[in-house]
Coordinates of N, CA and C in Angstrom, one line a residue:
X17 N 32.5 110.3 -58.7 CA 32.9 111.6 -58.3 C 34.2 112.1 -59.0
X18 N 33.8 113.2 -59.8 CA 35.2 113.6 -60.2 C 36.1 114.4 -59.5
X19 N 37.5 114.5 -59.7 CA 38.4 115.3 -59.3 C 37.8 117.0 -59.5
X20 N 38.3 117.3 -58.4 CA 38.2 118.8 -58.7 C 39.3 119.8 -58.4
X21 N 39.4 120.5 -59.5 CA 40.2 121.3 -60.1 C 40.6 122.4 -59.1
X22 N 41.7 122.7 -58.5 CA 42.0 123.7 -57.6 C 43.1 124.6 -58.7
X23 N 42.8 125.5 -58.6 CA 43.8 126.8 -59.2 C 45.5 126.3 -58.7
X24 N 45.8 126.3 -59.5 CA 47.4 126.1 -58.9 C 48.6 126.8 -58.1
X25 N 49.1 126.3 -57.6 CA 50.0 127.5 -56.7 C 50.9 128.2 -57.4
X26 N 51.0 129.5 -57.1 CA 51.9 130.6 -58.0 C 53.4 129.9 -58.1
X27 N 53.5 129.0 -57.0 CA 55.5 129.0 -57.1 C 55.7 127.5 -58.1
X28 N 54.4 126.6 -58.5 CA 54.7 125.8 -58.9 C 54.8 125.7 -60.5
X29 N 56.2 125.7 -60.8 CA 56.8 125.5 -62.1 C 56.0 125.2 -63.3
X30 N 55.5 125.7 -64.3 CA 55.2 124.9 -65.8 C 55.6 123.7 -65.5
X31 N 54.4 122.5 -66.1 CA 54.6 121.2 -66.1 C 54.6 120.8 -67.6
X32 N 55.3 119.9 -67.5 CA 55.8 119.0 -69.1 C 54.4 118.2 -69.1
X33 N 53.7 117.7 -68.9 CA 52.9 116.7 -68.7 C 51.9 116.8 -68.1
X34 N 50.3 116.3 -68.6 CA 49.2 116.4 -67.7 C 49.7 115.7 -66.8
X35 N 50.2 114.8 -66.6 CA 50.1 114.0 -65.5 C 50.6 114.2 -64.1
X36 N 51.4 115.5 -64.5 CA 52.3 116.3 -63.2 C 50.6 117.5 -62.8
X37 N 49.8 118.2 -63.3 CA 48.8 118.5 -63.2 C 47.8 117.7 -62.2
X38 N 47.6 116.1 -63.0 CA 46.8 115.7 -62.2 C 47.3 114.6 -60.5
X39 N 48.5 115.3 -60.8 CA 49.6 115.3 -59.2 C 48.9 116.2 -58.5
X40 N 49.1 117.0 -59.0 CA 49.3 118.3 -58.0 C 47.7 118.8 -57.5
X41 N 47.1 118.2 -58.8 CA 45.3 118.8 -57.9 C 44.9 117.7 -57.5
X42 N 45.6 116.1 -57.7 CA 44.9 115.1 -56.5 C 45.8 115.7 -54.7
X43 N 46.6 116.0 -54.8 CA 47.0 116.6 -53.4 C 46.3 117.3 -52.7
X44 N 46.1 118.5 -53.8 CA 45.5 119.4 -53.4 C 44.4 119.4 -52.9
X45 N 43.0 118.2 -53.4 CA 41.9 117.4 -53.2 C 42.3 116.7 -52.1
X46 N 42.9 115.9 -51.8 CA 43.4 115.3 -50.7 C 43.9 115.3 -49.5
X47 N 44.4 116.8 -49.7 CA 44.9 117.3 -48.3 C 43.5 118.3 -47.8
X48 N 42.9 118.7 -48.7 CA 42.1 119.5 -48.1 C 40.5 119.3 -47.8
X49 N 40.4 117.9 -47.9 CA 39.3 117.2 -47.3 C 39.6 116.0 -46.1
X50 N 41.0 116.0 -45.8 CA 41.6 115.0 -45.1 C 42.1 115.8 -43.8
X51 N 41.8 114.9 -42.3 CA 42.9 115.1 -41.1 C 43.5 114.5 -41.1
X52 N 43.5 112.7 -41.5 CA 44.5 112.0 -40.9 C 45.3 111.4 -42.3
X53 N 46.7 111.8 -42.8 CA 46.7 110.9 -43.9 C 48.4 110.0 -43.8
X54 N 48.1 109.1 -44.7 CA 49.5 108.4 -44.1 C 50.3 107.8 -45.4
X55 N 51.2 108.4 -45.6 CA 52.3 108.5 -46.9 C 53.1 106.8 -46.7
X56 N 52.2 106.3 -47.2 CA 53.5 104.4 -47.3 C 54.7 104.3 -48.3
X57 N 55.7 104.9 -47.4 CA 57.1 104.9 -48.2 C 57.7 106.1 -48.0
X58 N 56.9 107.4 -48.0 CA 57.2 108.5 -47.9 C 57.7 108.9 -48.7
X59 N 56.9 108.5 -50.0 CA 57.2 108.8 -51.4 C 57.0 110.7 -51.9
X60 N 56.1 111.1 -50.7 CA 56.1 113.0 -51.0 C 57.7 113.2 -51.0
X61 N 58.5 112.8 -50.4 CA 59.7 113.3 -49.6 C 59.7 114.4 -49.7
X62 N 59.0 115.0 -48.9 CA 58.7 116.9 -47.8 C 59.6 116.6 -46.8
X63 N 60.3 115.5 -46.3 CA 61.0 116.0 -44.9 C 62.8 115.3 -45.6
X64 N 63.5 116.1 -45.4 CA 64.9 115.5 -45.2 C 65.3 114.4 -44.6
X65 N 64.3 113.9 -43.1 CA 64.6 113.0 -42.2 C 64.4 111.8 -42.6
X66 N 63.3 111.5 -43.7 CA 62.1 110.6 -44.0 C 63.0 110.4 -45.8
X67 N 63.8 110.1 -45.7 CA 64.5 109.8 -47.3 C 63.7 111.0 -48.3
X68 N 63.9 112.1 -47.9 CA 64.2 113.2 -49.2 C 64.9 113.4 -50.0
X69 N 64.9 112.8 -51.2 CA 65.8 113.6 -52.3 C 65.3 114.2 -53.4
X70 N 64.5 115.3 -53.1 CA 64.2 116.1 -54.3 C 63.3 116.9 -53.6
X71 N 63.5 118.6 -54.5 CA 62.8 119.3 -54.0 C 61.3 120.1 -54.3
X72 N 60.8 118.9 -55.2 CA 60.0 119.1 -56.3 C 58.6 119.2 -55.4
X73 N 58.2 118.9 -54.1 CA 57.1 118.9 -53.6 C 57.4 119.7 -52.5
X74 N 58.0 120.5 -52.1 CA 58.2 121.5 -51.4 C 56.7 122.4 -51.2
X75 N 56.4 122.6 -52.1 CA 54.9 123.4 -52.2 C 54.0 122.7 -51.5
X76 N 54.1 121.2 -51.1 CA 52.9 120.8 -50.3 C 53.3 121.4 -48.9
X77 N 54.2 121.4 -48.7 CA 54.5 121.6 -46.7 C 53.1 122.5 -46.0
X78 N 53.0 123.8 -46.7 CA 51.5 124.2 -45.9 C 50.4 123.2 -45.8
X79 N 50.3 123.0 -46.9 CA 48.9 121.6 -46.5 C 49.5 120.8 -45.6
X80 N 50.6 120.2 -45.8 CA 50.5 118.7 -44.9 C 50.5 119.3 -43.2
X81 N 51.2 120.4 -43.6 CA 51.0 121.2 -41.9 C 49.7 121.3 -41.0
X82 N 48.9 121.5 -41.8 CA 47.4 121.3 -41.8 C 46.6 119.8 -41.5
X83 N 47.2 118.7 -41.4 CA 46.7 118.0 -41.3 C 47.8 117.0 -40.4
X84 N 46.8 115.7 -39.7 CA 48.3 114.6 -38.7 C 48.6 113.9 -40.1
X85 N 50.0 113.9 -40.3 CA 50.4 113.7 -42.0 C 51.7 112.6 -41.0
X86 N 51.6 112.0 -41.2 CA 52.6 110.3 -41.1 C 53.1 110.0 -42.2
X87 N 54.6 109.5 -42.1 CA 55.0 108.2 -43.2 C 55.0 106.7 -42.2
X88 N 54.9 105.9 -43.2 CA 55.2 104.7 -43.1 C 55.6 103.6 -43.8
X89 N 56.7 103.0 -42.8 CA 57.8 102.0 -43.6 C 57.7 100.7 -43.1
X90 N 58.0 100.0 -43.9 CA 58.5 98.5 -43.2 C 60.0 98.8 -42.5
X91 N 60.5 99.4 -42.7 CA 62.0 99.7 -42.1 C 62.3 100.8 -41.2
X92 N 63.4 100.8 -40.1 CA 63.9 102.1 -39.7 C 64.7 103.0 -40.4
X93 N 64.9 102.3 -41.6 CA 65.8 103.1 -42.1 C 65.9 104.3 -42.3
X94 N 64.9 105.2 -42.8 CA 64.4 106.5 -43.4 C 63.9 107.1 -42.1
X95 N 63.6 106.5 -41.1 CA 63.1 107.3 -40.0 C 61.4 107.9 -40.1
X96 N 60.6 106.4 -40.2 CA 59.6 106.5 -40.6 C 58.7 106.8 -39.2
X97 N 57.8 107.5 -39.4 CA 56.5 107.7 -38.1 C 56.4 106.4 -38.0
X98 N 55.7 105.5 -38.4 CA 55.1 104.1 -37.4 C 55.9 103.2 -38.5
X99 N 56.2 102.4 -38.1 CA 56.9 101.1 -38.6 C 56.0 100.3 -39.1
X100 N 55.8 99.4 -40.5 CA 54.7 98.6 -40.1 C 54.6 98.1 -41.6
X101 N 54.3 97.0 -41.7 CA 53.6 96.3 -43.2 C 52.6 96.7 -44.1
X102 N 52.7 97.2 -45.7 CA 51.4 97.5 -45.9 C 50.3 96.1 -46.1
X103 N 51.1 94.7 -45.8 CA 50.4 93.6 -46.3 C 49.2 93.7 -44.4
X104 N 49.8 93.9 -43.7 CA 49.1 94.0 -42.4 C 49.1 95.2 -41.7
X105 N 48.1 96.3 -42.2 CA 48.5 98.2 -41.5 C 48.5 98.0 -40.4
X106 N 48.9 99.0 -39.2 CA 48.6 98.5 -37.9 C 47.4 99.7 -37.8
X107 N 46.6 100.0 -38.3 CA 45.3 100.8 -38.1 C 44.2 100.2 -38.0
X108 N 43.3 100.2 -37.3 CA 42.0 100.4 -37.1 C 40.8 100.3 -38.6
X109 N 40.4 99.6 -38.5 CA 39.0 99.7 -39.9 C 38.4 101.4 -39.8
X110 N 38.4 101.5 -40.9 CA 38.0 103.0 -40.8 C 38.5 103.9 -40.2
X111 N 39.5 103.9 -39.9 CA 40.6 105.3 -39.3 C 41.3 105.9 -40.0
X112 N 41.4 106.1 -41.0 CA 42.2 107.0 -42.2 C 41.6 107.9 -43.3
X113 N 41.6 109.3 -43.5 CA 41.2 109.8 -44.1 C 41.8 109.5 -45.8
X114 N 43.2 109.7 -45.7 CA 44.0 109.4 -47.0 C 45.3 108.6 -46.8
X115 N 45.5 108.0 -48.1 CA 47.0 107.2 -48.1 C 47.4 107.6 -49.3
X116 N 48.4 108.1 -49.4 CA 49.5 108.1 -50.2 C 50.4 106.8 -50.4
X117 N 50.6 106.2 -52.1 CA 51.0 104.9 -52.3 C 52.0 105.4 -53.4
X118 N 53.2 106.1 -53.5 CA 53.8 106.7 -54.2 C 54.6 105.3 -55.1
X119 N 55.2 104.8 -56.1 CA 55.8 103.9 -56.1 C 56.6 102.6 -54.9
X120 N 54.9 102.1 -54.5 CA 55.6 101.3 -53.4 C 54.5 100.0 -54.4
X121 N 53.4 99.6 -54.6 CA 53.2 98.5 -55.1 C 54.1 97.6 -56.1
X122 N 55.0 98.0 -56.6 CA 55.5 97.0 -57.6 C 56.7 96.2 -56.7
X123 N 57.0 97.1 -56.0 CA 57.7 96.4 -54.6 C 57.4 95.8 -53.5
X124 N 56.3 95.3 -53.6 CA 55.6 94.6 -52.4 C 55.2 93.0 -53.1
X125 N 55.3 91.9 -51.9 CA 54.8 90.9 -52.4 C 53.8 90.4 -53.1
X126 N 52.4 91.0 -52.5 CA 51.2 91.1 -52.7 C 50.0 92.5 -53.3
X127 N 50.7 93.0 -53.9 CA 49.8 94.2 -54.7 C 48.5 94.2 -53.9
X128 N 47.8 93.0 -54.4 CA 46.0 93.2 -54.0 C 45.6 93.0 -53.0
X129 N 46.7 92.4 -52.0 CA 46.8 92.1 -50.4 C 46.6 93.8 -50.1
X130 N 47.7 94.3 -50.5 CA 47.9 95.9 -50.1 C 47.2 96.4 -50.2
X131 N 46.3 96.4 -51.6 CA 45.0 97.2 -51.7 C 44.1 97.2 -51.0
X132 N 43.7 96.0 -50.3 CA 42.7 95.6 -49.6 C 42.9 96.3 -48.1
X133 N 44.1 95.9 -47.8 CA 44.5 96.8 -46.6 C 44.2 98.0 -46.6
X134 N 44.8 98.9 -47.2 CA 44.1 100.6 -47.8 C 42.4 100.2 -47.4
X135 N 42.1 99.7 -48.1 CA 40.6 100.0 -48.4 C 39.9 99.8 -46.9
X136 N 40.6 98.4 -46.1 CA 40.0 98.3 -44.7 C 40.2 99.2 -43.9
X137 N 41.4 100.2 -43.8 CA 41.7 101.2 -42.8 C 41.0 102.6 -43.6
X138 N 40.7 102.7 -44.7 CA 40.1 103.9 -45.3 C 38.8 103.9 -44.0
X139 N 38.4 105.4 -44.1 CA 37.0 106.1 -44.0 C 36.7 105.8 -44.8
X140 N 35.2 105.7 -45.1 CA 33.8 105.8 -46.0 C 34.6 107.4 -46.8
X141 N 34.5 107.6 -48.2 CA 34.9 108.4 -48.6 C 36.2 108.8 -48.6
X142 N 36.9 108.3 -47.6 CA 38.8 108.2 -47.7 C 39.2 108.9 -49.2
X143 N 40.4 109.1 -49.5 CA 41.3 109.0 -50.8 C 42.5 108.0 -50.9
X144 N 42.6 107.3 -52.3 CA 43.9 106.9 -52.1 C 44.5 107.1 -52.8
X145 N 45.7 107.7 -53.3 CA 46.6 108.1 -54.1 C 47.6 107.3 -54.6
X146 N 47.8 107.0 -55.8 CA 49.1 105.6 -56.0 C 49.9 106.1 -57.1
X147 N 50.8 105.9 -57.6 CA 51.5 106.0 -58.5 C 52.2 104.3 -58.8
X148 N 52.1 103.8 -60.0 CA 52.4 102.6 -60.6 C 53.2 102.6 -61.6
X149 N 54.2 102.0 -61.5 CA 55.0 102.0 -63.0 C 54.4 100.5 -64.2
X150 N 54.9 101.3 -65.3 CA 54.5 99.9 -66.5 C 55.4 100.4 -66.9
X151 N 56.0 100.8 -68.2 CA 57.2 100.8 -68.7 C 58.3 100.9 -68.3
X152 N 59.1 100.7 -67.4 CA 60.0 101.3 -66.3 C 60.8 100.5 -66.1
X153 N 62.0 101.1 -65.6 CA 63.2 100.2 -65.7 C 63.0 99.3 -64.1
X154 N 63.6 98.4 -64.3 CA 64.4 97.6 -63.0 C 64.9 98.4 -62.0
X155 N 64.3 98.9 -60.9 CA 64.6 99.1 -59.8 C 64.9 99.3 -57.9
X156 N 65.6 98.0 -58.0 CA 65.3 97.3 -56.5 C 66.1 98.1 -55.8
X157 N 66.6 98.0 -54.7 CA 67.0 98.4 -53.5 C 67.7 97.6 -52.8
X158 N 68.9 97.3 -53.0 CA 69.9 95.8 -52.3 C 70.0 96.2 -50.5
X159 N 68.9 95.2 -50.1 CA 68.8 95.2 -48.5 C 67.3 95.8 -47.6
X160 N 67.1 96.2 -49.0 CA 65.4 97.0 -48.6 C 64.3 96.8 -49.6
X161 N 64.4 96.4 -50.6 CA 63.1 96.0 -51.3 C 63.5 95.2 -52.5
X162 N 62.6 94.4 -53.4 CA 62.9 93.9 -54.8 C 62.1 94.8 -55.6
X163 N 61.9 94.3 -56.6 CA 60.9 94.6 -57.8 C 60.5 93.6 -58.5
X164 N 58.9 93.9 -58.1 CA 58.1 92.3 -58.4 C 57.5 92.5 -59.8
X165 N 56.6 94.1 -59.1 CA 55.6 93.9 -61.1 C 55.8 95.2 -61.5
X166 N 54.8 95.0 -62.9 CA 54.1 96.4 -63.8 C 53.2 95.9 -64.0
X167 N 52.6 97.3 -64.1 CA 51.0 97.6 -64.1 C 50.8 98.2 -65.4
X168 N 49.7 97.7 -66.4 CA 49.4 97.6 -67.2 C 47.6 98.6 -67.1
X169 N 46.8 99.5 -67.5 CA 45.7 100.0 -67.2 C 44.9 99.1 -66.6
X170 N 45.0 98.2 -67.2 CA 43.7 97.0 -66.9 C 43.8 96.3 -65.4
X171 N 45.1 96.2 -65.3 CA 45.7 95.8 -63.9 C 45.3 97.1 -63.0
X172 N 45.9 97.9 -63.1 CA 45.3 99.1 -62.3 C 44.0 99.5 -62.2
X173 N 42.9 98.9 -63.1 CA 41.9 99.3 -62.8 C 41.4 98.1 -61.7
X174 N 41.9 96.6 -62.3 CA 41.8 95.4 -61.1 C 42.0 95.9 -59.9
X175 N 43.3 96.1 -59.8 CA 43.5 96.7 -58.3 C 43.0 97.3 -57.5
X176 N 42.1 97.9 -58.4 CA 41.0 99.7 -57.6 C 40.0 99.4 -57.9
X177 N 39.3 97.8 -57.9 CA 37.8 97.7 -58.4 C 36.9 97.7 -57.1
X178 N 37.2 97.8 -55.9 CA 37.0 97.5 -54.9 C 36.0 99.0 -54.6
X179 N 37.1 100.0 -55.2 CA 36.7 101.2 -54.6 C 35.4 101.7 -55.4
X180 N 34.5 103.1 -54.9 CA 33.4 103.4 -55.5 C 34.0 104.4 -56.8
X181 N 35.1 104.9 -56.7 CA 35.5 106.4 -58.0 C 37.2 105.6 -57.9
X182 N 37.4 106.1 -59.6 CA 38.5 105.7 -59.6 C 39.0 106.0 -60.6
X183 N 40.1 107.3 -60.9 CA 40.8 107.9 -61.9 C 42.1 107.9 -61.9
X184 N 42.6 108.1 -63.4 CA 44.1 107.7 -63.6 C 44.5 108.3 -64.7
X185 N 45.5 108.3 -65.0 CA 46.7 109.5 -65.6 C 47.6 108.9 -65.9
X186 N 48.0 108.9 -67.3 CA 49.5 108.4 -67.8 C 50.8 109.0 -67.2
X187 N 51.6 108.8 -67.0 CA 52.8 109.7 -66.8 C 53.8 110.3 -67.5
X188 N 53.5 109.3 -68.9 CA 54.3 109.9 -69.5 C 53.7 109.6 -70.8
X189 N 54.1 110.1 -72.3 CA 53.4 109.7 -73.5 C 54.3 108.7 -73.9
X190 N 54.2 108.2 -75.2 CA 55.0 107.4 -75.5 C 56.4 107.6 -76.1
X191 N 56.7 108.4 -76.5 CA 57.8 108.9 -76.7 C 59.2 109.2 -75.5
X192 N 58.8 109.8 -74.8 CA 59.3 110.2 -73.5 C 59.3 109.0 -73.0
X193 N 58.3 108.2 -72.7 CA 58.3 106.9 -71.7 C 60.0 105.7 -72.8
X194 N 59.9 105.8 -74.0 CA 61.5 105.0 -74.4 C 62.2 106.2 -73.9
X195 N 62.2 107.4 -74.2 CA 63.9 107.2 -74.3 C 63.8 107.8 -72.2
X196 N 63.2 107.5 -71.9 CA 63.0 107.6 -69.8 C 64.0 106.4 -69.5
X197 N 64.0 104.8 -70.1 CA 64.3 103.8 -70.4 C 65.8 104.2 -70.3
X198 N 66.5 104.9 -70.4 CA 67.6 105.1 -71.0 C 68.2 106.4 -70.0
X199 N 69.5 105.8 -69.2 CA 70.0 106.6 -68.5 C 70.7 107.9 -68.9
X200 N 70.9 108.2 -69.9 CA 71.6 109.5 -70.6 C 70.5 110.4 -71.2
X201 N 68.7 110.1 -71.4 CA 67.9 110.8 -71.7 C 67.1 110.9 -70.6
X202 N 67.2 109.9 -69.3 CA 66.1 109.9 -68.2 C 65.5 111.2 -67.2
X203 N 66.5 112.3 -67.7 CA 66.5 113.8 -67.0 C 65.9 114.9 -68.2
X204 N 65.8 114.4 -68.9 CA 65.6 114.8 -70.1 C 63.9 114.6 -70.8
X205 N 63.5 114.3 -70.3 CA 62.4 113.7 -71.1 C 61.3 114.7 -71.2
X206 N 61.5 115.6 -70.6 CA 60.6 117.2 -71.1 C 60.4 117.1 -73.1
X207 N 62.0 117.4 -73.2 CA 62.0 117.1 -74.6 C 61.3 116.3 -75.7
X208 N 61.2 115.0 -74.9 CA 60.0 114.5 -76.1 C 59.0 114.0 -75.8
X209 N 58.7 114.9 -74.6 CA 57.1 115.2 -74.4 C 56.6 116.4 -75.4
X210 N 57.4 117.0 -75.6 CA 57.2 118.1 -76.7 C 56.6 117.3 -77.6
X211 N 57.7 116.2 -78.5 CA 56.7 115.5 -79.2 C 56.0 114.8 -79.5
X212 N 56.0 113.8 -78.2 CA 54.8 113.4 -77.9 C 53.4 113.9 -78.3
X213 N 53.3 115.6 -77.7 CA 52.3 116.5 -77.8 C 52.0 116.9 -79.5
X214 N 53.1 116.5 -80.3 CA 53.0 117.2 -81.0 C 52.2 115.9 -82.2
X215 N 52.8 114.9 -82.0 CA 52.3 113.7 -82.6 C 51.2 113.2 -82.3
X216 N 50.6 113.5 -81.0 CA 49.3 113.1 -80.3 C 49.3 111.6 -79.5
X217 N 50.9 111.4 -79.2 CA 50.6 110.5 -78.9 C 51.0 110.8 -76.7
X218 N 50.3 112.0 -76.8 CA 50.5 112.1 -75.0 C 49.5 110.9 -74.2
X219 N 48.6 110.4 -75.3 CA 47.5 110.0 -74.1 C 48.1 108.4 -74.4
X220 N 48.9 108.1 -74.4 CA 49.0 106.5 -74.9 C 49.4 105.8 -73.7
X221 N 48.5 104.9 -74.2 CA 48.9 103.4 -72.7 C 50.3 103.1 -72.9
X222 N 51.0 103.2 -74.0 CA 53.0 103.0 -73.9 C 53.3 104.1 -72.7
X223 N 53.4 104.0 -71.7 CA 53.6 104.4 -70.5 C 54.8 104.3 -69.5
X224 N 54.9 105.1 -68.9 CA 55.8 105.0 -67.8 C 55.0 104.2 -66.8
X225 N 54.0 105.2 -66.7 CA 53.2 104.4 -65.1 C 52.1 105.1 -65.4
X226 N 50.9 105.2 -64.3 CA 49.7 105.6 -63.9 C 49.8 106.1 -62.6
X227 N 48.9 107.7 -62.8 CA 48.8 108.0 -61.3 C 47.1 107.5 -61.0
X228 N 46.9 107.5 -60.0 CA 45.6 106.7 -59.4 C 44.9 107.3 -58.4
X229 N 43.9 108.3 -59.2 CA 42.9 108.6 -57.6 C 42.1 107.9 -56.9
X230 N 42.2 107.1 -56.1 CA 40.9 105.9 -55.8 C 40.0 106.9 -54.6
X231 N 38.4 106.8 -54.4 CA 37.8 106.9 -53.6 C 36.7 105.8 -52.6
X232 N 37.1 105.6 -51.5 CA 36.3 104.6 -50.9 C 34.9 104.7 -51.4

């Protein structure tokens, strides 16, 4: 089943990258075939309360309005709806329309423990949304998480062999993904997506990460 293409919303900015595209129409797919979905990490950050720092998905809040839209954490920190493990969900087999897996697998002990979990609480038809880093810096969290892996395509497709559809998206080309590496260009990297584009090297596995539409 492929992704399908929703017209974009008027207030949402020119994107540097396909990959911010195929953001924004897996949401869009997602929210609007889904009632129940559940953000592990609360990586949208749409709410202030729920560790928001950025205002870059602002444009979802109508959809998620529209649907019982949950985060969930291993911690109280962030002020998550249900508390809870992704290695053990506290849901029901088949009770979830969608999960949102924003940069939480490289931080978990068990990646394919995790997936499996998703896949047991999914609906028949469910969505799962992931975002995975591979080229990417060191990122832990002193008192709340480590950083265990990177994901390589091949690994990402391991991870998602379970499911029946299963698409994915570079995040960055190769150019932009070095100098991302690098804290004085990491805000920056519109710029050499430019030439990325220009060299043809946008579609390259030298990557930042992968976004990941899985369907049950």
């Amino acid at each position: 089943m492929g992704l399908v293409y929703y017209p974009l919303q008027s207030n949402i900015k020119y994107m540097k990258h396909k990959g911010d595209v195929f953001f924004k129409n897996a949401m869009q797919v997602l929210f609007k075939n889904s009632a129940k979905v559940v953000d592990i990490g609360g990586g949208l950050r749409i709410d202030p309360k729920k560790n928001n720092r950025s205002l870059q998905n602002t444009w979802l809040k109508p959809l998620v309005e529209q649907v019982d839209y949950c985060v969930l954490d291993k911690v109280s920190s962030y002020n998550p709806d249900v508390i809870g493990d992704i290695h053990n969900l506290p849901f029901k087999d088949n009770s979830v329309d969608a999960f949102i897996c924003i940069s939480v697998l490289e931080h978990v002990e068990e990646p394919q423990k995790a997936m499996k979990e998703m896949y047991r609480v999914l609906k028949p038809g469910g969505y799962c949304y992931l975002w995975v880093p591979f080229l990417f810096y060191y990122h832990p969290e002193k008192g709340y998480y480590q950083d265990f892996y990177r994901f390589t395509i091949d690994g990402v497709k391991y991870l998602a062999r379970d499911f029946s559809s299963v698409e994915t998206c570079n995040s960055r080309g190769a150019l932009a993904t070095v100098f991302n590496l690098f804290p004085i260009f990491s805000k920056r990297t519109e710029f050499f997506s430019f030439f990325d584009r220009l060299l043809g090297k946008s579609e390259s596995n030298q990557t930042s990460g992968y976004h990941v539409l899985c369907i049950k």
